mmCIF file of C-alpha atoms and ligand atoms in Angstrom:
data_model
loop_
_atom_site.group_PDB
_atom_site.id
_atom_site.type_symbol
_atom_site.label_atom_id
_atom_site.label_comp_id
_atom_site.label_asym_id
_atom_site.label_seq_id
_atom_site.Cartn_x
_atom_site.Cartn_y
_atom_site.Cartn_z
ATOM 1 C CA MET M 28 0.000 0.000 0.000
ATOM 2 C CA LYS M 29 1.235 3.474 -0.877
ATOM 3 C CA ASN M 30 1.897 5.904 1.939
ATOM 4 C CA ASP M 31 -0.309 8.959 2.187
ATOM 5 C CA VAL M 32 1.291 12.121 0.848
ATOM 6 C CA TYR M 33 0.813 15.350 2.788
ATOM 7 C CA ILE M 34 1.767 18.483 0.864
ATOM 8 C CA LEU M 35 2.157 21.815 2.611
ATOM 9 C CA GLY M 36 1.302 24.494 0.036
ATOM 10 C CA ILE M 37 2.206 28.172 0.141
ATOM 11 C CA GLU M 38 0.532 30.882 -1.985
ATOM 12 C CA SER M 39 1.475 34.569 -1.915
ATOM 13 C CA SER M 40 1.342 35.662 -5.562
ATOM 14 C CA CYS M 41 -1.014 38.613 -5.067
ATOM 15 C CA ASP M 42 -2.846 39.835 -1.967
ATOM 16 C CA GLU M 43 -3.630 36.615 -0.102
ATOM 17 C CA THR M 44 -1.151 35.027 2.296
ATOM 18 C CA SER M 45 -2.236 31.411 2.364
ATOM 19 C CA VAL M 46 -0.910 28.084 3.643
ATOM 20 C CA SER M 47 -2.628 24.721 3.374
ATOM 21 C CA ILE M 48 -2.029 21.041 4.017
ATOM 22 C CA VAL M 49 -3.637 18.674 1.503
ATOM 23 C CA LYS M 50 -3.659 14.864 1.634
ATOM 24 C CA ASN M 51 -3.052 12.967 -1.621
ATOM 25 C CA GLY M 52 -4.013 15.967 -3.776
ATOM 26 C CA GLU M 53 -7.677 15.724 -2.873
ATOM 27 C CA GLU M 54 -8.384 16.227 0.823
ATOM 28 C CA ASP M 55 -8.144 19.653 2.457
ATOM 29 C CA ILE M 56 -6.732 18.900 5.920
ATOM 30 C CA ALA M 57 -6.275 22.533 6.970
ATOM 31 C CA THR M 58 -6.213 25.864 5.165
ATOM 32 C CA VAL M 59 -5.504 29.396 6.327
ATOM 33 C CA VAL M 60 -6.129 32.352 4.008
ATOM 34 C CA LEU M 61 -5.229 35.822 5.191
ATOM 35 C CA SER M 62 -6.709 38.302 2.739
ATOM 36 C CA GLN M 63 -5.366 41.835 2.455
ATOM 37 C CA MET M 64 -8.390 42.938 0.478
ATOM 38 C CA ASP M 65 -9.682 45.460 3.018
ATOM 39 C CA THR M 66 -6.341 47.272 3.046
ATOM 40 C CA HIS M 67 -6.052 47.462 -0.759
ATOM 41 C CA ALA M 68 -9.699 48.495 -1.116
ATOM 42 C CA ASN M 69 -8.680 51.875 0.336
ATOM 43 C CA TYR M 70 -6.544 52.424 -2.780
ATOM 44 C CA GLY M 71 -8.964 51.007 -5.360
ATOM 45 C CA GLY M 72 -6.640 48.116 -6.252
ATOM 46 C CA VAL M 73 -3.697 46.029 -5.059
ATOM 47 C CA VAL M 74 -0.634 48.129 -4.147
ATOM 48 C CA PRO M 75 2.343 45.784 -4.763
ATOM 49 C CA GLU M 76 4.665 47.357 -2.174
ATOM 50 C CA ILE M 77 2.042 47.117 0.575
ATOM 51 C CA ALA M 78 1.172 43.554 -0.488
ATOM 52 C CA SER M 79 4.739 42.268 -0.153
ATOM 53 C CA ARG M 80 5.235 44.010 3.173
ATOM 54 C CA MET M 81 2.061 42.440 4.564
ATOM 55 C CA HIS M 82 3.113 38.991 3.315
ATOM 56 C CA VAL M 83 6.411 39.368 5.201
ATOM 57 C CA GLU M 84 4.582 40.356 8.384
ATOM 58 C CA ASN M 85 2.149 37.433 8.201
ATOM 59 C CA ILE M 86 3.738 34.421 6.534
ATOM 60 C CA THR M 87 5.323 32.823 9.629
ATOM 61 C CA MET M 88 2.129 33.184 11.632
ATOM 62 C CA VAL M 89 0.021 31.710 8.807
ATOM 63 C CA ILE M 90 2.339 28.670 8.503
ATOM 64 C CA GLU M 91 2.134 28.060 12.263
ATOM 65 C CA GLU M 92 -1.617 28.532 12.317
ATOM 66 C CA CYS M 93 -2.090 26.013 9.497
ATOM 67 C CA LEU M 94 0.048 23.357 11.212
ATOM 68 C CA ASN M 95 -1.834 23.937 14.488
ATOM 69 C CA LYS M 96 -5.187 23.713 12.748
ATOM 70 C CA ALA M 97 -4.147 20.387 11.174
ATOM 71 C CA ASN M 98 -2.727 19.229 14.498
ATOM 72 C CA MET M 99 0.453 18.294 12.647
ATOM 73 C CA THR M 100 4.156 19.127 12.792
ATOM 74 C CA MET M 101 6.645 19.521 9.949
ATOM 75 C CA ASP M 102 7.648 15.875 10.538
ATOM 76 C CA ASP M 103 4.251 14.821 9.157
ATOM 77 C CA ILE M 104 4.743 16.783 5.922
ATOM 78 C CA THR M 105 5.975 14.934 2.816
ATOM 79 C CA ALA M 106 6.921 17.956 0.682
ATOM 80 C CA ILE M 107 6.555 21.736 0.372
ATOM 81 C CA ALA M 108 4.802 23.166 -2.702
ATOM 82 C CA VAL M 109 4.957 26.852 -3.527
ATOM 83 C CA THR M 110 3.647 29.243 -6.159
ATOM 84 C CA TYR M 111 6.790 30.500 -7.950
ATOM 85 C CA GLY M 112 4.834 32.541 -10.543
ATOM 86 C CA PRO M 113 3.211 34.321 -12.235
ATOM 87 C CA GLY M 114 2.242 37.197 -9.974
ATOM 88 C CA LEU M 115 3.603 40.254 -8.210
ATOM 89 C CA ILE M 116 7.336 39.691 -7.870
ATOM 90 C CA GLY M 117 7.677 41.102 -4.351
ATOM 91 C CA SER M 118 4.720 39.056 -3.133
ATOM 92 C CA LEU M 119 5.928 35.840 -4.787
ATOM 93 C CA LEU M 120 9.390 36.263 -3.262
ATOM 94 C CA VAL M 121 7.991 36.051 0.257
ATOM 95 C CA GLY M 122 6.263 32.695 -0.330
ATOM 96 C CA VAL M 123 9.200 31.272 -2.266
ATOM 97 C CA THR M 124 11.671 32.300 0.431
ATOM 98 C CA ALA M 125 9.485 30.824 3.176
ATOM 99 C CA ALA M 126 9.117 27.557 1.236
ATOM 100 C CA LYS M 127 12.856 27.284 0.587
ATOM 101 C CA THR M 128 13.601 27.932 4.244
ATOM 102 C CA LEU M 129 11.178 25.197 5.373
ATOM 103 C CA ALA M 130 12.551 22.770 2.768
ATOM 104 C CA TYR M 131 16.120 23.452 3.892
ATOM 105 C CA VAL M 132 15.549 23.411 7.652
ATOM 106 C CA TYR M 133 13.303 20.333 7.674
ATOM 107 C CA ASN M 134 15.021 18.586 4.756
ATOM 108 C CA LYS M 135 11.859 18.244 2.634
ATOM 109 C CA PRO M 136 11.489 18.147 -1.166
ATOM 110 C CA LEU M 137 10.572 21.527 -2.681
ATOM 111 C CA VAL M 138 7.950 21.417 -5.444
ATOM 112 C CA PRO M 139 7.447 24.442 -7.733
ATOM 113 C CA VAL M 140 3.830 25.117 -8.741
ATOM 114 C CA HIS M 141 2.604 27.467 -11.468
ATOM 115 C CA HIS M 142 -0.264 29.598 -10.128
ATOM 116 C CA ILE M 143 -2.603 28.543 -12.958
ATOM 117 C CA ALA M 144 -1.878 24.851 -12.373
ATOM 118 C CA GLY M 145 -3.083 25.580 -8.852
ATOM 119 C CA HIS M 146 -6.343 27.125 -10.070
ATOM 120 C CA ILE M 147 -6.880 24.088 -12.325
ATOM 121 C CA TYR M 148 -6.270 21.543 -9.545
ATOM 122 C CA ALA M 149 -8.702 23.354 -7.227
ATOM 123 C CA ASN M 150 -11.184 21.181 -9.105
ATOM 124 C CA ASN M 151 -9.594 17.989 -7.766
ATOM 125 C CA LEU M 152 -10.748 19.041 -4.286
ATOM 126 C CA THR M 153 -14.342 18.877 -5.538
ATOM 127 C CA LYS M 154 -14.128 15.784 -7.727
ATOM 128 C CA LYS M 155 -11.324 13.576 -9.020
ATOM 129 C CA MET M 156 -10.310 15.052 -12.380
ATOM 130 C CA THR M 157 -10.674 12.717 -15.374
ATOM 131 C CA PHE M 158 -8.775 13.042 -18.638
ATOM 132 C CA PRO M 159 -8.661 14.197 -21.339
ATOM 133 C CA LEU M 160 -10.271 17.457 -20.328
ATOM 134 C CA ILE M 161 -10.595 21.057 -21.397
ATOM 135 C CA ALA M 162 -9.904 23.690 -18.745
ATOM 136 C CA LEU M 163 -11.283 27.197 -19.054
ATOM 137 C CA VAL M 164 -9.065 29.430 -16.947
ATOM 138 C CA VAL M 165 -10.637 32.770 -16.068
ATOM 139 C CA SER M 166 -8.945 34.987 -13.511
ATOM 140 C CA GLY M 167 -7.744 38.527 -12.914
ATOM 141 C CA GLY M 168 -4.642 37.920 -15.002
ATOM 142 C CA HIS M 169 -5.575 34.985 -17.272
ATOM 143 C CA THR M 170 -8.129 33.845 -19.810
ATOM 144 C CA GLU M 171 -7.054 30.590 -21.406
ATOM 145 C CA LEU M 172 -8.352 27.392 -22.882
ATOM 146 C CA ILE M 173 -6.116 24.475 -21.959
ATOM 147 C CA TYR M 174 -6.245 20.917 -23.252
ATOM 148 C CA MET M 175 -5.083 18.373 -20.693
ATOM 149 C CA LYS M 176 -4.407 14.964 -22.203
ATOM 150 C CA ASP M 177 -3.326 13.606 -18.855
ATOM 151 C CA ASN M 178 -2.468 14.624 -15.305
ATOM 152 C CA TYR M 179 -0.120 17.602 -15.151
ATOM 153 C CA SER M 180 0.100 18.023 -18.917
ATOM 154 C CA PHE M 181 -1.005 21.420 -20.215
ATOM 155 C CA GLU M 182 -1.488 22.400 -23.845
ATOM 156 C CA LYS M 183 -2.714 25.937 -24.381
ATOM 157 C CA ILE M 184 -5.139 26.033 -27.297
ATOM 158 C CA GLY M 185 -6.219 29.646 -26.939
ATOM 159 C CA GLY M 186 -5.934 32.697 -24.768
ATOM 160 C CA THR M 187 -6.710 36.365 -24.492
ATOM 161 C CA LEU M 188 -4.980 38.725 -26.878
ATOM 162 C CA ASP M 189 -5.317 41.642 -24.448
ATOM 163 C CA ASP M 190 -7.261 41.959 -21.166
ATOM 164 C CA ALA M 191 -8.132 39.000 -18.955
ATOM 165 C CA VAL M 192 -11.811 38.502 -18.090
ATOM 166 C CA GLY M 193 -11.373 39.475 -14.430
ATOM 167 C CA GLU M 194 -9.431 42.567 -15.467
ATOM 168 C CA ALA M 195 -12.262 43.601 -17.813
ATOM 169 C CA TYR M 196 -14.788 43.088 -14.983
ATOM 170 C CA ASP M 197 -12.730 45.228 -12.622
ATOM 171 C CA LYS M 198 -12.343 47.999 -15.230
ATOM 172 C CA VAL M 199 -16.047 48.025 -16.062
ATOM 173 C CA ALA M 200 -16.742 48.186 -12.317
ATOM 174 C CA ARG M 201 -14.535 51.257 -12.077
ATOM 175 C CA ILE M 202 -16.321 52.945 -14.990
ATOM 176 C CA VAL M 203 -19.709 52.478 -13.338
ATOM 177 C CA LYS M 204 -18.149 53.518 -10.005
ATOM 178 C CA VAL M 205 -18.516 50.234 -8.176
ATOM 179 C CA PRO M 206 -15.910 49.822 -5.386
ATOM 180 C CA TYR M 207 -12.945 47.417 -5.630
ATOM 181 C CA PRO M 208 -12.961 44.457 -6.151
ATOM 182 C CA GLY M 209 -15.672 45.138 -8.687
ATOM 183 C CA GLY M 210 -16.025 41.771 -10.445
ATOM 184 C CA PRO M 211 -18.359 40.126 -7.897
ATOM 185 C CA LEU M 212 -20.496 43.277 -7.652
ATOM 186 C CA VAL M 213 -20.909 43.634 -11.422
ATOM 187 C CA ASP M 214 -21.945 39.969 -11.431
ATOM 188 C CA LYS M 215 -24.600 40.687 -8.778
ATOM 189 C CA MET M 216 -25.831 43.870 -10.525
ATOM 190 C CA SER M 217 -26.252 42.019 -13.813
ATOM 191 C CA TYR M 218 -29.116 40.031 -12.271
ATOM 192 C CA GLN M 219 -30.985 43.223 -11.409
ATOM 193 C CA GLY M 220 -30.898 44.485 -14.991
ATOM 194 C CA GLU M 221 -31.794 43.563 -18.543
ATOM 195 C CA ASP M 222 -29.735 43.211 -21.697
ATOM 196 C CA ASN M 223 -30.720 46.616 -23.088
ATOM 197 C CA TYR M 224 -27.347 47.912 -24.265
ATOM 198 C CA ASP M 225 -26.023 47.146 -27.714
ATOM 199 C CA LEU M 226 -22.513 45.862 -26.936
ATOM 200 C CA PRO M 227 -20.424 43.824 -29.414
ATOM 201 C CA LEU M 228 -19.689 40.106 -29.053
ATOM 202 C CA PRO M 229 -15.874 40.301 -28.824
ATOM 203 C CA LEU M 230 -13.567 38.375 -31.212
ATOM 204 C CA ASP M 231 -16.336 36.201 -32.560
ATOM 205 C CA ASP M 232 -14.101 34.251 -34.963
ATOM 206 C CA ASP M 233 -12.979 30.659 -35.614
ATOM 207 C CA SER M 234 -10.016 30.769 -33.231
ATOM 208 C CA TYR M 235 -9.938 29.769 -29.562
ATOM 209 C CA ASN M 236 -8.576 33.188 -28.628
ATOM 210 C CA PHE M 237 -10.364 35.910 -26.708
ATOM 211 C CA SER M 238 -10.223 39.700 -26.622
ATOM 212 C CA PHE M 239 -11.918 41.820 -24.002
ATOM 213 C CA SER M 240 -10.378 45.261 -24.493
ATOM 214 C CA GLY M 241 -12.814 46.096 -27.330
ATOM 215 C CA LEU M 242 -15.792 45.200 -25.160
ATOM 216 C CA LYS M 243 -14.324 47.239 -22.305
ATOM 217 C CA SER M 244 -13.794 50.239 -24.657
ATOM 218 C CA ALA M 245 -17.373 49.884 -25.931
ATOM 219 C CA VAL M 246 -18.571 50.192 -22.314
ATOM 220 C CA ILE M 247 -16.334 53.248 -21.691
ATOM 221 C CA ASN M 248 -17.511 54.974 -24.896
ATOM 222 C CA LEU M 249 -21.129 54.230 -24.150
ATOM 223 C CA VAL M 250 -20.872 55.695 -20.633
ATOM 224 C CA HIS M 251 -19.056 58.825 -21.896
ATOM 225 C CA ASN M 252 -21.518 59.400 -24.735
ATOM 226 C CA GLU M 253 -24.526 59.034 -22.477
ATOM 227 C CA GLU M 254 -22.973 61.368 -19.883
ATOM 228 C CA GLN M 255 -22.297 63.991 -22.574
ATOM 229 C CA ARG M 256 -25.909 63.804 -23.650
ATOM 230 C CA GLY M 257 -26.949 64.322 -20.039
ATOM 231 C CA HIS M 258 -28.475 60.842 -19.843
ATOM 232 C CA THR M 259 -28.077 58.620 -16.813
ATOM 233 C CA ILE M 260 -26.768 55.139 -17.340
ATOM 234 C CA ASN M 261 -28.764 52.208 -16.066
ATOM 235 C CA LYS M 262 -25.842 50.461 -14.354
ATOM 236 C CA GLU M 263 -27.722 47.215 -13.818
ATOM 237 C CA ASP M 264 -28.669 46.996 -17.501
ATOM 238 C CA LEU M 265 -25.101 47.779 -18.515
ATOM 239 C CA ALA M 266 -23.761 45.096 -16.145
ATOM 240 C CA CYS M 267 -26.284 42.648 -17.602
ATOM 241 C CA SER M 268 -25.345 43.396 -21.238
ATOM 242 C CA PHE M 269 -21.624 43.217 -20.428
ATOM 243 C CA GLN M 270 -21.936 39.927 -18.523
ATOM 244 C CA LYS M 271 -24.085 38.435 -21.270
ATOM 245 C CA ARG M 272 -21.454 39.167 -23.959
ATOM 246 C CA VAL M 273 -18.682 37.733 -21.787
ATOM 247 C CA VAL M 274 -20.629 34.554 -21.009
ATOM 248 C CA ASP M 275 -21.751 34.160 -24.630
ATOM 249 C CA ILE M 276 -18.254 34.309 -26.093
ATOM 250 C CA LEU M 277 -16.707 32.105 -23.371
ATOM 251 C CA THR M 278 -19.367 29.416 -23.804
ATOM 252 C CA LYS M 279 -19.359 29.607 -27.604
ATOM 253 C CA LYS M 280 -15.609 29.025 -27.949
ATOM 254 C CA THR M 281 -15.298 26.522 -25.118
ATOM 255 C CA MET M 282 -18.177 24.355 -26.344
ATOM 256 C CA ARG M 283 -16.613 24.377 -29.829
ATOM 257 C CA ALA M 284 -13.251 23.317 -28.362
ATOM 258 C CA LEU M 285 -14.897 20.421 -26.497
ATOM 259 C CA GLU M 286 -16.450 19.213 -29.714
ATOM 260 C CA HIS M 287 -13.320 19.685 -31.818
ATOM 261 C CA TYR M 288 -11.088 17.823 -29.351
ATOM 262 C CA ASN M 289 -13.814 15.256 -28.719
ATOM 263 C CA VAL M 290 -13.544 15.808 -24.973
ATOM 264 C CA LYS M 291 -16.287 14.956 -22.486
ATOM 265 C CA ASN M 292 -14.751 16.467 -19.351
ATOM 266 C CA MET M 293 -14.550 20.131 -18.588
ATOM 267 C CA ILE M 294 -13.405 22.219 -15.648
ATOM 268 C CA ILE M 295 -13.502 25.937 -14.912
ATOM 269 C CA ALA M 296 -10.656 27.535 -12.963
ATOM 270 C CA GLY M 297 -9.659 30.914 -11.535
ATOM 271 C CA GLY M 298 -11.256 33.726 -9.576
ATOM 272 C CA VAL M 299 -13.887 34.433 -12.245
ATOM 273 C CA ALA M 300 -15.107 30.816 -11.917
ATOM 274 C CA ALA M 301 -17.080 32.321 -9.023
ATOM 275 C CA ASN M 302 -19.162 34.257 -11.581
ATOM 276 C CA SER M 303 -22.757 33.095 -11.410
ATOM 277 C CA GLY M 304 -23.485 33.831 -15.081
ATOM 278 C CA ILE M 305 -20.575 31.612 -16.130
ATOM 279 C CA ARG M 306 -21.501 28.863 -13.660
ATOM 280 C CA THR M 307 -25.153 28.783 -14.711
ATOM 281 C CA LYS M 308 -24.662 28.862 -18.489
ATOM 282 C CA PHE M 309 -21.888 26.252 -18.528
ATOM 283 C CA THR M 310 -23.896 23.981 -16.229
ATOM 284 C CA GLU M 311 -26.853 24.134 -18.635
ATOM 285 C CA LEU M 312 -24.797 23.680 -21.816
ATOM 286 C CA CYS M 313 -22.636 20.860 -20.479
ATOM 287 C CA ALA M 314 -25.714 18.976 -19.226
ATOM 288 C CA SER M 315 -27.390 19.167 -22.619
ATOM 289 C CA ASN M 316 -24.189 18.180 -24.459
ATOM 290 C CA GLY M 317 -23.243 15.214 -22.272
ATOM 291 C CA VAL M 318 -20.152 16.959 -20.885
ATOM 292 C CA ASP M 319 -19.079 16.254 -17.304
ATOM 293 C CA LEU M 320 -18.459 19.708 -15.789
ATOM 294 C CA THR M 321 -16.625 20.476 -12.560
ATOM 295 C CA ILE M 322 -16.436 23.941 -10.994
ATOM 296 C CA PRO M 323 -14.516 24.534 -7.754
ATOM 297 C CA GLU M 324 -16.312 25.465 -4.548
ATOM 298 C CA PHE M 325 -16.450 29.249 -4.102
ATOM 299 C CA LYS M 326 -13.757 29.214 -1.409
ATOM 300 C CA TYR M 327 -11.321 27.537 -3.837
ATOM 301 C CA CYS M 328 -12.040 29.898 -6.772
ATOM 302 C CA THR M 329 -10.078 32.914 -5.558
ATOM 303 C CA ASP M 330 -6.440 32.623 -4.567
ATOM 304 C CA ASN M 331 -5.695 30.048 -1.864
ATOM 305 C CA ALA M 332 -2.927 27.602 -0.942
ATOM 306 C CA THR M 333 -5.216 24.545 -0.957
ATOM 307 C CA MET M 334 -5.167 24.542 -4.757
ATOM 308 C CA ILE M 335 -1.354 24.926 -4.724
ATOM 309 C CA ALA M 336 -0.973 21.936 -2.381
ATOM 310 C CA ALA M 337 -3.412 19.907 -4.544
ATOM 311 C CA ALA M 338 -1.468 20.710 -7.738
ATOM 312 C CA GLY M 339 1.737 20.181 -5.751
ATOM 313 C CA PHE M 340 0.762 16.560 -5.118
ATOM 314 C CA PHE M 341 0.523 15.793 -8.845
ATOM 315 C CA ALA M 342 3.723 17.718 -9.574
ATOM 316 C CA TYR M 343 5.418 15.766 -6.758
ATOM 317 C CA GLU M 344 4.164 12.451 -8.159
ATOM 318 C CA LYS M 345 5.551 13.475 -11.567
ATOM 319 C CA GLY M 346 8.943 14.028 -9.966
ATOM 320 C CA LYS M 347 8.981 17.819 -10.253
ATOM 321 C CA ARG M 348 11.491 19.288 -7.815
ATOM 322 C CA ALA M 349 13.165 22.638 -7.297
ATOM 323 C CA GLY M 350 16.481 23.399 -5.626
ATOM 324 C CA LEU M 351 17.208 26.179 -3.169
ATOM 325 C CA ASP M 352 18.010 28.336 -6.199
ATOM 326 C CA LEU M 353 14.277 28.408 -7.165
ATOM 327 C CA LYS M 354 13.413 31.867 -8.465
ATOM 328 C CA ALA M 355 10.125 33.719 -8.235
ATOM 329 C CA LYS M 356 8.918 34.693 -11.713
ATOM 330 C CA ALA M 357 6.487 37.547 -12.374
ATOM 331 C CA ASN M 358 5.761 36.143 -15.844
ATOM 332 C CA THR M 359 6.012 32.471 -16.653
ATOM 333 C CA LYS M 360 4.186 30.128 -18.992
ATOM 334 C CA LEU M 361 2.267 27.064 -17.843
ATOM 335 C CA GLU M 362 4.096 24.043 -19.278
HETATM 336 O O1 KG4 S 426 -7.869 34.123 -9.539
HETATM 337 P P1 KG4 S 426 -7.989 35.398 -8.824
HETATM 338 O O2 KG4 S 426 -8.327 35.371 -7.355
HETATM 339 O O3 KG4 S 426 -6.680 36.214 -8.946
HETATM 340 C C1 KG4 S 426 -5.845 36.048 -10.051
HETATM 341 O O4 KG4 S 426 -5.083 35.055 -10.073
HETATM 342 O O5 KG4 S 426 -5.948 36.891 -10.964
HETATM 343 O O6 KG4 S 426 -9.077 36.262 -9.602
HETATM 344 C C2 KG4 S 426 -9.453 37.540 -9.195
HETATM 345 C C3 KG4 S 426 -10.370 38.128 -10.243
HETATM 346 C C4 KG4 S 426 -10.675 39.605 -10.010
HETATM 347 O O7 KG4 S 426 -10.519 40.286 -11.235
HETATM 348 C C5 KG4 S 426 -12.131 39.587 -9.553
HETATM 349 O O8 KG4 S 426 -12.826 40.781 -9.867
HETATM 350 C C6 KG4 S 426 -12.663 38.418 -10.348
HETATM 351 O O9 KG4 S 426 -11.636 37.447 -10.238
HETATM 352 N N1 KG4 S 426 -13.922 37.872 -9.811
HETATM 353 C C7 KG4 S 426 -15.095 37.919 -10.468
HETATM 354 C C8 KG4 S 426 -16.064 37.321 -9.612
HETATM 355 N N2 KG4 S 426 -15.437 36.930 -8.466
HETATM 356 C C9 KG4 S 426 -14.123 37.274 -8.608
HETATM 357 N N3 KG4 S 426 -15.417 38.394 -11.683
HETATM 358 C C10 KG4 S 426 -16.691 38.280 -12.089
HETATM 359 N N4 KG4 S 426 -17.669 37.726 -11.321
HETATM 360 C C11 KG4 S 426 -17.410 37.236 -10.097
HETATM 361 N N5 KG4 S 426 -18.380 36.700 -9.353
HETATM 362 ZN ZN1 ZN S 427 -5.324 33.473 -9.052
#
């Protein structure tokens, strides 16, 4: 019988300091997430310098708290997994340095995890992932379609040419003067309105790529034009029209990819997987097309270390290791 594998995961790529212990890539033993959101909300967005300073202040305490919560010591841990990128460089450095220190002091293997691999494996905490599958990654920094032939194999088949979905949500939120982080609020507002604004369906072509800057500009122009005419914008209607275009183009291209690759398993990953429009429409479409859809629980959609420890298990099983020279990378491809 194989021994159980306990991975301690560390995530600090943006504004959450998080540590988690996951058993065999599927069972959340203990997770601590310290969000800095309230602090950054005062500035209307994440301030990198403040984020890294807060990570430094909190990381040791969060590691200790997680071990206490799990009622475990470092002796019980098989390996340390850490987000090495992409993200804010100063923030990443704190997690990477903490992980290296633990690996060195306690003589544990160090496993490097790409942040997006983490978002993808958040799904394994809900249901065992089956392959091949298509992953739709939608976050503040990413919008990608990924074909996974097998565990821990990632083939990008399309991605955004400009803004990520979450980024577009946050910018639209700013235009209609919704406080940071605007994405969830725009999502909520969209249900109080109707699709009354004539916005374009962005990059409606045969590729698997996306583009959201045109849609964002259409929203900006519309708001400016209406303001100049002395008209008031119906924010709920605008949120509804915007969300509808986003959901329409994401579903259209993803459903086509599933058919083209003859894949019957699909997962959604990233912070925007919390979007109710996306969740509802994909659930409907996948059910009627015989596609097995998994979406992470809300708590695993936004940044957390549970997903890093889950991905870390599969990376560990594949023999992925980093030395003490592991570098944090602000930009790095998922391979
Ligand atoms: O994955 P994540 O926590 O951070 C990145 O790795 O980027 O995603 C954060 C993004 C933000 O842009 C936030 O506005 C967006 O996810 N988001 C949403 C919703 N919840 C979070 N966007 C639309 N609808 C939501 N319900
Ligand atoms: Zn993320």
